[in-house]
Coordinates of C-alpha atoms in Angstrom, one line a residue:
M1 CA 102.7 29.6 144.7
K2 CA 100.6 31.0 147.6
F3 CA 102.0 28.3 149.8
L4 CA 105.6 29.3 149.0
L5 CA 104.7 32.9 149.5
A6 CA 103.2 32.1 152.9
I7 CA 106.3 30.2 154.0
F8 CA 108.6 33.0 152.9
S9 CA 106.5 35.5 154.8
M10 CA 106.6 33.3 157.9
I11 CA 110.4 33.1 157.6
T12 CA 110.8 36.8 157.2
L13 CA 108.4 37.5 160.1
N14 CA 110.3 35.0 162.2
S15 CA 113.7 36.7 161.5
C16 CA 112.3 40.0 162.5
L17 CA 110.9 38.6 165.8
M18 CA 114.1 36.7 166.5
E19 CA 116.1 40.0 166.5
Y20 CA 114.3 40.8 169.7
T21 CA 114.5 37.3 171.2
L22 CA 116.3 37.5 174.5
V23 CA 119.4 35.3 174.9
K24 CA 121.2 34.6 178.1
V25 CA 124.7 35.7 178.7
K26 CA 126.6 32.5 179.4
K27 CA 130.1 33.5 180.5
S28 CA 130.1 36.7 182.6
E29 CA 132.7 37.1 185.3
N30 CA 131.4 40.3 187.0
T31 CA 131.3 41.9 183.6
Y32 CA 128.5 44.3 183.0
I33 CA 127.1 47.2 181.0
K34 CA 126.1 50.0 183.3
F35 CA 123.9 52.5 181.5
I36 CA 122.0 55.7 182.1
F37 CA 120.1 58.2 180.0
P38 CA 120.1 61.5 181.9
K39 CA 117.4 64.1 181.2
S40 CA 116.6 67.3 183.0
V41 CA 113.2 67.6 184.8
E42 CA 112.1 70.1 182.2
E43 CA 112.8 67.7 179.3
I44 CA 111.0 64.9 181.1
N45 CA 108.0 67.1 181.7
I46 CA 107.7 67.7 178.0
L47 CA 107.3 64.0 177.4
S48 CA 103.6 63.4 177.4
G49 CA 102.1 60.4 179.2
K50 CA 105.1 58.1 179.2
Q51 CA 106.7 59.7 182.4
G52 CA 110.2 59.8 181.0
M53 CA 110.5 56.3 179.4
Y54 CA 112.7 55.2 176.5
K55 CA 113.1 51.9 174.7
L56 CA 116.4 50.2 174.5
F57 CA 117.6 47.0 172.9
I58 CA 121.1 45.8 173.9
Q59 CA 122.4 43.4 171.3
I60 CA 125.5 41.3 170.9
Y61 CA 127.0 40.1 167.6
D62 CA 126.8 36.4 167.3
Q63 CA 129.2 35.0 164.7
K64 CA 127.5 31.7 164.7
G65 CA 124.4 32.9 162.8
E66 CA 124.5 30.0 160.3
Y67 CA 121.3 30.7 158.3
F68 CA 120.3 33.7 156.3
F69 CA 117.1 34.2 158.2
I70 CA 118.7 34.2 161.7
P71 CA 120.1 37.7 162.5
N72 CA 123.7 38.0 163.7
Y73 CA 122.7 40.4 166.5
Q74 CA 120.9 38.9 169.4
S75 CA 119.3 40.8 172.2
I76 CA 120.8 40.5 175.7
N77 CA 118.2 42.7 177.4
P78 CA 117.3 41.4 180.9
D79 CA 113.9 40.0 181.6
G80 CA 111.6 42.9 182.3
H81 CA 110.2 41.0 185.3
K82 CA 113.6 41.4 187.0
W83 CA 113.3 45.3 186.9
L84 CA 109.7 45.4 187.7
Y85 CA 109.3 42.9 190.5
D86 CA 112.7 41.6 191.7
Y87 CA 114.6 44.9 191.9
K88 CA 111.4 47.0 192.4
C89 CA 112.8 49.7 190.1
Y90 CA 109.5 51.4 189.4
P91 CA 107.2 53.0 192.0
A92 CA 103.7 51.4 192.1
D93 CA 102.1 54.7 190.8
S94 CA 104.5 55.0 187.9
Y95 CA 103.3 54.7 184.3
I96 CA 105.7 51.8 183.5
F97 CA 104.6 49.8 186.6
Q98 CA 100.9 50.3 185.8
T99 CA 101.2 49.3 182.1
S100 CA 103.5 46.4 182.9
K101 CA 101.0 44.9 185.3
L102 CA 98.8 44.4 182.2
Y103 CA 101.2 41.7 181.0
F104 CA 101.6 38.3 182.5
N105 CA 104.5 38.3 185.0
S106 CA 106.7 36.3 182.7
S107 CA 106.2 38.7 179.7
V108 CA 106.9 42.1 181.2
P109 CA 108.5 44.2 178.4
S110 CA 112.3 44.0 178.6
N111 CA 113.0 47.0 176.5
E112 CA 111.5 49.9 178.6
F113 CA 113.6 52.0 180.9
L114 CA 113.3 55.3 182.8
Y115 CA 115.5 58.3 182.2
N116 CA 117.8 59.2 185.1
Y117 CA 117.9 55.7 186.5
E118 CA 121.1 53.7 186.3
Y119 CA 120.8 50.1 185.2
M120 CA 123.3 47.3 184.9
V121 CA 123.2 44.2 182.6
Q122 CA 125.5 41.2 182.4
I123 CA 127.7 40.9 179.3
P124 CA 130.1 38.2 178.4
V125 CA 133.8 38.4 179.3
G126 CA 136.1 38.8 176.3
K127 CA 135.8 40.4 172.9
S128 CA 132.3 41.5 171.9
K129 CA 130.6 43.7 169.4
L130 CA 127.7 45.4 171.1
R131 CA 124.9 47.3 169.5
F132 CA 122.4 49.6 171.2
L133 CA 119.1 50.5 169.6
I134 CA 117.6 53.5 171.4
L135 CA 114.1 54.9 170.8
E136 CA 112.8 58.0 172.6
E137 CA 109.1 58.4 172.8
N138 CA 109.2 62.0 171.7
K139 CA 111.3 61.1 168.7
K140 CA 109.4 57.9 167.7
Y141 CA 108.9 59.1 164.1
E142 CA 112.7 59.6 163.6
G143 CA 113.4 55.9 164.3
Y144 CA 116.0 54.2 166.4
V145 CA 119.3 55.7 167.2
I146 CA 121.9 52.9 166.7
Y147 CA 125.3 52.9 168.4
T148 CA 127.8 50.1 167.9
K149 CA 130.8 49.4 170.1
E150 CA 133.5 46.8 170.0
V151 CA 134.9 46.0 173.4
N152 CA 137.3 43.6 175.1
I153 CA 136.1 43.2 178.6
I154 CA 138.2 41.3 181.1
P155 CA 136.8 39.8 184.4
N156 CA 135.6 42.4 186.9
Q157 CA 135.1 45.2 184.4
I158 CA 132.1 47.3 183.6
L159 CA 131.3 49.1 180.3
S160 CA 129.7 52.4 181.4
V161 CA 127.5 54.1 178.8
N162 CA 125.8 57.5 179.1
F163 CA 123.3 57.6 176.2
S164 CA 123.0 61.4 176.3
K165 CA 126.6 61.9 175.3
L166 CA 126.9 59.3 172.5
S167 CA 126.1 61.8 169.8
A168 CA 129.1 63.9 170.9
G169 CA 131.4 60.8 170.7
E170 CA 131.6 60.6 174.5
G171 CA 129.9 58.8 177.3
V172 CA 131.6 55.4 177.0
A173 CA 134.2 54.2 179.5
I174 CA 135.5 50.9 180.9
L175 CA 135.6 50.9 184.7
P176 CA 136.6 48.4 187.4
Y177 CA 133.7 46.3 188.9
C178 CA 131.9 47.8 191.8
E179 CA 128.8 46.6 193.7
F180 CA 125.6 47.4 191.9
I181 CA 122.6 49.0 193.5
P182 CA 119.8 48.3 191.0
C183 CA 117.9 51.3 189.5
V184 CA 119.7 54.1 191.3
L185 CA 118.1 57.4 190.6
R186 CA 120.8 59.9 189.5
N187 CA 119.9 63.6 189.7

């Protein structure tokens, strides 16, 4: 009986971890999510220690989830290494850079982003059901804010999301593709 309980526990734990397993976007034709979470300087100063950082999981619905323990939503967050080292999004004296250096280069957290910086992530062309799980450090006891959006993205389109306007039912638009400058600070 203990053996069966152990196996069931491992399957349950595995399904929880798999929800945050990163999957690569296979068919993107200049199709992206461009996102930003604007905050005023006063709001950021209230956040203690984290220097204006929030957690975000970008997930896509996968209809091919064949087994009950494999979740239908898979994370398409980019590798955190890309933001930290490749795009040099974070200044060397920033909290996120210093804490990320504690990880091995290949395991930099992929779910940590800074307020007021604009990011862009590949998404597949065609119809998709996207889900955003947003956790703000100052609201960590309230849990994740979850926003789901069904889109039909054609080649050379961008889904633009402003996370500060989602609660008002605004902040989502489809735009034509434009060249992306990684981690642009917007004031």
